[in-house]
Amino acid sequence: LADRLNQGAGSLWVGIYLGICGATQLVNPLAGKLSDRHCSQFGRRRPFILGGTFVALVCFVVLRVASQMLLPYCYMAALGTAMIGMNFAYAAQCGLPADLCSEVGGSPKGDEDRDTVGIVSSLVAVHSFLGSLAAITVIIATNTMPVYIQYTFFMIMLVACCAIVCNSANEASTESSSRFGPMSLSDVISTFMIDLDKDRDFFWVLVGRLFYYMSTCPTVFLMYYIRDMVGIENEADIRVKLATLMIVAQMMGAAVSVPAGKTSNNLGRKPVICTACLVMSFTYLLYIWAPTLPKDERWQTVLAAGVAYGLGSGIYLSVDYALALDCLPTGKSTAEAFGLWGVAGFFGSTAGPVLGGIILALNLSDTAPTTKGLSSDLHYSYIGYTSVMLGLGVFMNLFVILATYLIRGTR
């Protein structure tokens, strides 16, 4: 799509599109604060979920037309606006489980509330994995069709999800709640700030989340890894292997999320987070080991690493929301705080691939064969992949463990 829209330089434009998607996440804390302050007969969250979804749907129509008619700047503007709408809906939705699982909202106030939060967090993770599986299914099913066909499927999924959430969320009217005055510039700036004296635990939650999402960056390069390290030369075969890895990982993550969430109610959030990071570290060690094996044994080891990745990410994401909710900052409202939580993930998922790309670019291999079907003949060395897996995979997970250890307000 990027190549077709911009007549070449596809990798550059993919980077620009990803940058636009990432930059729009900076609206999350502000959107969350606006949702927290909103007064209406439909509650605080549903108006933002509906409004954000509507904006995204209109923009998806524009994206489809721009894709068909080759209008690159129109496409870029619609993409940015669609992501802003999605992020407004996402920010409000992040506050919704906290509102519904505790009568007073905010951090859980007792053991019963904490147990409820553990289950809610695991269900959030399950739906995240199922959403990824649905997207993968659409991409595979429409593989031979024009790209713009996918927008129709995603619009249907978006409408269905919005309808289910808004009908399921029994929000009370906030019309009679105390109304806030207009937001000042200092109010806007404060949404991006944390008081380290009062809210240090939440700061470490954000740091740990940033490092975790940095640690997921090696998966961005798996197509090249399968080509260069597993030794598969045909692009169609590489895509089949990559799809298999993704599906296996997502299914494993969905399967373990609820048991891991329940376990965190008994053992605490921190031990479960640390276990997830150790499993993720083992995953990347398997990726490092696989290329040293005979060629006919490499794929089985990589597939095992995919299973381990799904296990680790499922355990982590099942507790991710609960840990943040346990440590909500005292000076921020719920959705506002989760807006910062989302931004931390954005910075990690953006910085990781950038650093990984630089590391691989500095470690090119000039001995690999040309791959049939791929647009680029650049191949990367074992040293490059090992550096990415070790530095951005294993070490980042160890940093998550350290950040989690420094949290004192919950177990």
Tab-separated table of N, CA and C in Angstrom, residues 251-329:
chain	number	residue	atom	x	y	z
A	251	MET	N	-2.980	-17.405	20.350
A	251	MET	CA	-3.848	-18.410	20.958
A	251	MET	C	-3.312	-18.830	22.325
A	252	MET	N	-2.012	-18.980	22.445
A	252	MET	CA	-1.429	-19.320	23.743
A	252	MET	C	-1.660	-18.192	24.747
A	253	GLY	N	-1.463	-16.945	24.301
A	253	GLY	CA	-1.687	-15.808	25.188
A	253	GLY	C	-3.117	-15.751	25.691
A	254	ALA	N	-4.081	-15.966	24.795
A	254	ALA	CA	-5.488	-15.941	25.191
A	254	ALA	C	-5.799	-17.066	26.173
A	255	ALA	N	-5.155	-18.228	25.986
A	255	ALA	CA	-5.445	-19.400	26.824
A	255	ALA	C	-4.949	-19.231	28.256
A	256	VAL	N	-3.825	-18.554	28.441
A	256	VAL	CA	-3.234	-18.472	29.787
A	256	VAL	C	-3.644	-17.217	30.549
A	257	SER	N	-4.302	-16.272	29.898
A	257	SER	CA	-4.563	-14.976	30.529
A	257	SER	C	-5.413	-15.094	31.791
A	258	VAL	N	-6.539	-15.785	31.715
A	258	VAL	CA	-7.435	-15.875	32.882
A	258	VAL	C	-6.782	-16.652	34.032
A	259	PRO	N	-6.163	-17.825	33.785
A	259	PRO	CA	-5.473	-18.504	34.896
A	259	PRO	C	-4.380	-17.628	35.532
A	260	ALA	N	-3.652	-16.869	34.709
A	260	ALA	CA	-2.602	-16.011	35.252
A	260	ALA	C	-3.202	-14.878	36.081
A	261	GLY	N	-4.317	-14.317	35.623
A	261	GLY	CA	-4.973	-13.261	36.383
A	261	GLY	C	-5.457	-13.761	37.729
A	262	LYS	N	-6.033	-14.962	37.763
A	262	LYS	CA	-6.480	-15.538	39.030
A	262	LYS	C	-5.297	-15.813	39.950
A	263	THR	N	-4.195	-16.277	39.358
A	263	THR	CA	-3.001	-16.537	40.159
A	263	THR	C	-2.486	-15.263	40.811
A	264	SER	N	-2.574	-14.146	40.106
A	264	SER	CA	-2.081	-12.882	40.668
A	264	SER	C	-2.910	-12.441	41.868
A	265	ASN	N	-4.166	-12.888	41.950
A	265	ASN	CA	-4.977	-12.576	43.125
A	265	ASN	C	-4.454	-13.274	44.376
A	266	ASN	N	-3.835	-14.458	44.176
A	266	ASN	CA	-3.330	-15.236	45.312
A	266	ASN	C	-1.867	-14.923	45.622
A	267	LEU	N	-1.039	-14.880	44.580
A	267	LEU	CA	0.400	-14.684	44.787
A	267	LEU	C	0.806	-13.216	44.781
A	268	GLY	N	-0.030	-12.361	44.185
A	268	GLY	CA	0.342	-10.959	44.017
A	268	GLY	C	0.689	-10.674	42.567
A	269	ARG	N	0.628	-9.393	42.199
A	269	ARG	CA	0.894	-9.005	40.815
A	269	ARG	C	2.386	-9.130	40.475
A	270	LYS	N	3.238	-8.736	41.395
A	270	LYS	CA	4.670	-8.648	41.096
A	270	LYS	C	5.307	-10.004	40.763
A	271	PRO	N	5.047	-11.073	41.528
A	271	PRO	CA	5.622	-12.372	41.148
A	271	PRO	C	5.167	-12.838	39.768
A	272	VAL	N	3.908	-12.550	39.418
A	272	VAL	CA	3.399	-12.970	38.107
A	272	VAL	C	4.092	-12.183	36.995
A	273	ILE	N	4.265	-10.868	37.196
A	273	ILE	CA	4.988	-10.046	36.214
A	273	ILE	C	6.410	-10.573	36.024
A	274	CYS	N	7.084	-10.879	37.125
A	274	CYS	CA	8.474	-11.361	37.041
A	274	CYS	C	8.542	-12.707	36.327
A	275	THR	N	7.573	-13.580	36.578
A	275	THR	CA	7.526	-14.866	35.881
A	275	THR	C	7.355	-14.659	34.380
A	276	ALA	N	6.461	-13.743	34.014
A	276	ALA	CA	6.252	-13.447	32.588
A	276	ALA	C	7.542	-12.986	31.933
A	277	CYS	N	8.279	-12.124	32.607
A	277	CYS	CA	9.516	-11.588	32.025
A	277	CYS	C	10.587	-12.666	31.887
A	278	LEU	N	10.636	-13.605	32.826
A	278	LEU	CA	11.598	-14.705	32.714
A	278	LEU	C	11.241	-15.607	31.533
A	279	VAL	N	9.949	-15.850	31.337
A	279	VAL	CA	9.516	-16.655	30.182
A	279	VAL	C	9.843	-15.935	28.881
A	280	MET	N	9.617	-14.616	28.844
A	280	MET	CA	9.943	-13.837	27.644
A	280	MET	C	11.449	-13.876	27.374
A	281	SER	N	12.251	-13.795	28.429
A	281	SER	CA	13.709	-13.870	28.255
A	281	SER	C	14.113	-15.215	27.681
A	282	PHE	N	13.491	-16.283	28.174
A	282	PHE	CA	13.752	-17.620	27.636
A	282	PHE	C	13.395	-17.701	26.157
A	283	THR	N	12.310	-17.012	25.778
A	283	THR	CA	11.897	-16.966	24.375
A	283	THR	C	13.026	-16.454	23.497
A	284	TYR	N	13.614	-15.336	23.893
A	284	TYR	CA	14.649	-14.720	23.059
A	284	TYR	C	15.936	-15.532	23.071
A	285	LEU	N	16.205	-16.249	24.155
A	285	LEU	CA	17.360	-17.158	24.163
A	285	LEU	C	17.144	-18.303	23.179
A	286	LEU	N	15.894	-18.757	23.036
A	286	LEU	CA	15.596	-19.785	22.027
A	286	LEU	C	15.839	-19.252	20.619
A	287	TYR	N	15.439	-17.995	20.381
A	287	TYR	CA	15.690	-17.389	19.070
A	287	TYR	C	17.190	-17.279	18.794
A	288	ILE	N	17.982	-17.031	19.830
A	288	ILE	CA	19.441	-16.955	19.657
A	288	ILE	C	20.019	-18.341	19.381
A	289	TRP	N	19.469	-19.350	20.026
A	289	TRP	CA	19.995	-20.714	19.901
A	289	TRP	C	19.616	-21.363	18.576
A	290	ALA	N	18.423	-21.076	18.073
A	290	ALA	CA	17.904	-21.780	16.895
A	290	ALA	C	18.856	-21.779	15.698
A	291	PRO	N	19.479	-20.648	15.319
A	291	PRO	CA	20.341	-20.659	14.126
A	291	PRO	C	21.591	-21.517	14.267
A	292	THR	N	21.954	-21.915	15.500
A	292	THR	CA	23.149	-22.749	15.688
A	292	THR	C	22.844	-24.228	15.475
A	293	LEU	N	21.559	-24.566	15.320
A	293	LEU	CA	21.147	-25.960	15.140
A	293	LEU	C	21.202	-26.342	13.659
A	294	PRO	N	21.175	-27.646	13.371
A	294	PRO	CA	21.059	-28.064	11.963
A	294	PRO	C	19.821	-27.439	11.331
A	295	LYS	N	19.881	-27.174	10.055
A	295	LYS	CA	18.823	-26.421	9.379
A	295	LYS	C	17.449	-27.056	9.535
A	296	ASP	N	17.363	-28.379	9.540
A	296	ASP	CA	16.057	-29.037	9.621
A	296	ASP	C	15.470	-29.017	11.035
A	297	GLU	N	16.230	-28.511	12.020
A	297	GLU	CA	15.733	-28.428	13.392
A	297	GLU	C	15.423	-26.979	13.811
A	298	ARG	N	15.753	-26.034	12.969
A	298	ARG	CA	15.613	-24.635	13.371
A	298	ARG	C	14.164	-24.203	13.510
A	299	TRP	N	13.336	-24.586	12.534
A	299	TRP	CA	11.956	-24.112	12.563
A	299	TRP	C	11.211	-24.623	13.792
A	300	GLN	N	11.437	-25.893	14.186
A	300	GLN	CA	10.770	-26.428	15.369
A	300	GLN	C	11.148	-25.627	16.615
A	301	THR	N	12.411	-25.217	16.687
A	301	THR	CA	12.857	-24.418	17.840
A	301	THR	C	12.233	-23.029	17.813
A	302	VAL	N	12.147	-22.436	16.622
A	302	VAL	CA	11.515	-21.123	16.491
A	302	VAL	C	10.037	-21.215	16.853
A	303	LEU	N	9.375	-22.298	16.455
A	303	LEU	CA	7.970	-22.479	16.795
A	303	LEU	C	7.790	-22.621	18.308
A	304	ALA	N	8.717	-23.318	18.944
A	304	ALA	CA	8.682	-23.425	20.410
A	304	ALA	C	8.864	-22.052	21.053
A	305	ALA	N	9.720	-21.241	20.447
A	305	ALA	CA	9.908	-19.878	20.948
A	305	ALA	C	8.621	-19.066	20.800
A	306	GLY	N	7.888	-19.297	19.710
A	306	GLY	CA	6.606	-18.617	19.529
A	306	GLY	C	5.597	-18.995	20.606
A	307	VAL	N	5.578	-20.282	20.969
A	307	VAL	CA	4.700	-20.733	22.051
A	307	VAL	C	5.098	-20.059	23.365
A	308	ALA	N	6.415	-20.018	23.623
A	308	ALA	CA	6.906	-19.384	24.856
A	308	ALA	C	6.577	-17.892	24.872
A	309	TYR	N	6.681	-17.250	23.704
A	309	TYR	CA	6.346	-15.822	23.621
A	309	TYR	C	4.875	-15.600	23.972
A	310	GLY	N	3.996	-16.428	23.426
A	310	GLY	CA	2.570	-16.309	23.745
A	310	GLY	C	2.308	-16.530	25.220
A	311	LEU	N	3.002	-17.507	25.805
A	311	LEU	CA	2.856	-17.783	27.231
A	311	LEU	C	3.295	-16.574	28.060
A	312	GLY	N	4.484	-16.043	27.753
A	312	GLY	CA	5.004	-14.909	28.519
A	312	GLY	C	4.160	-13.658	28.367
A	313	SER	N	3.787	-13.336	27.135
A	313	SER	CA	3.001	-12.126	26.909
A	313	SER	C	1.599	-12.269	27.498
A	314	GLY	N	1.039	-13.492	27.450
A	314	GLY	CA	-0.274	-13.716	28.048
A	314	GLY	C	-0.244	-13.506	29.556
A	315	ILE	N	0.794	-14.010	30.200
A	315	ILE	CA	0.924	-13.828	31.653
A	315	ILE	C	1.100	-12.351	31.987
A	316	TYR	N	1.962	-11.675	31.234
A	316	TYR	CA	2.211	-10.256	31.532
A	316	TYR	C	0.955	-9.417	31.332
A	317	LEU	N	0.322	-9.550	30.170
A	317	LEU	CA	-0.826	-8.703	29.868
A	317	LEU	C	-2.017	-8.994	30.770
A	318	SER	N	-2.092	-10.198	31.337
A	318	SER	CA	-3.191	-10.522	32.240
A	318	SER	C	-3.110	-9.716	33.532
A	319	VAL	N	-1.912	-9.240	33.876
A	319	VAL	CA	-1.708	-8.509	35.124
A	319	VAL	C	-1.408	-7.034	34.873
A	320	ASP	N	-1.125	-6.685	33.640
A	320	ASP	CA	-0.712	-5.331	33.268
A	320	ASP	C	-1.713	-4.281	33.759
A	321	TYR	N	-2.972	-4.462	33.440
A	321	TYR	CA	-4.012	-3.507	33.821
A	321	TYR	C	-4.214	-3.500	35.336
A	322	ALA	N	-4.199	-4.690	35.949
A	322	ALA	CA	-4.430	-4.792	37.392
A	322	ALA	C	-3.333	-4.097	38.188
A	323	LEU	N	-2.076	-4.269	37.771
A	323	LEU	CA	-0.969	-3.626	38.477
A	323	LEU	C	-1.098	-2.113	38.416
A	324	ALA	N	-1.447	-1.583	37.239
A	324	ALA	CA	-1.633	-0.137	37.109
A	324	ALA	C	-2.785	0.344	37.982
A	325	LEU	N	-3.864	-0.432	38.018
A	325	LEU	CA	-5.027	-0.030	38.805
A	325	LEU	C	-4.722	-0.063	40.303
A	326	ASP	N	-3.891	-1.020	40.723
A	326	ASP	CA	-3.479	-1.082	42.128
A	326	ASP	C	-2.658	0.134	42.542
A	327	CYS	N	-1.973	0.745	41.569
A	327	CYS	CA	-1.020	1.813	41.874
A	327	CYS	C	-1.424	3.165	41.296
A	328	LEU	N	-2.701	3.377	41.049
A	328	LEU	CA	-3.141	4.639	40.438
A	328	LEU	C	-2.657	5.840	41.239
A	329	PRO	N	-2.189	6.880	40.564
A	329	PRO	CA	-1.699	8.067	41.273
A	329	PRO	C	-2.825	8.802	41.986
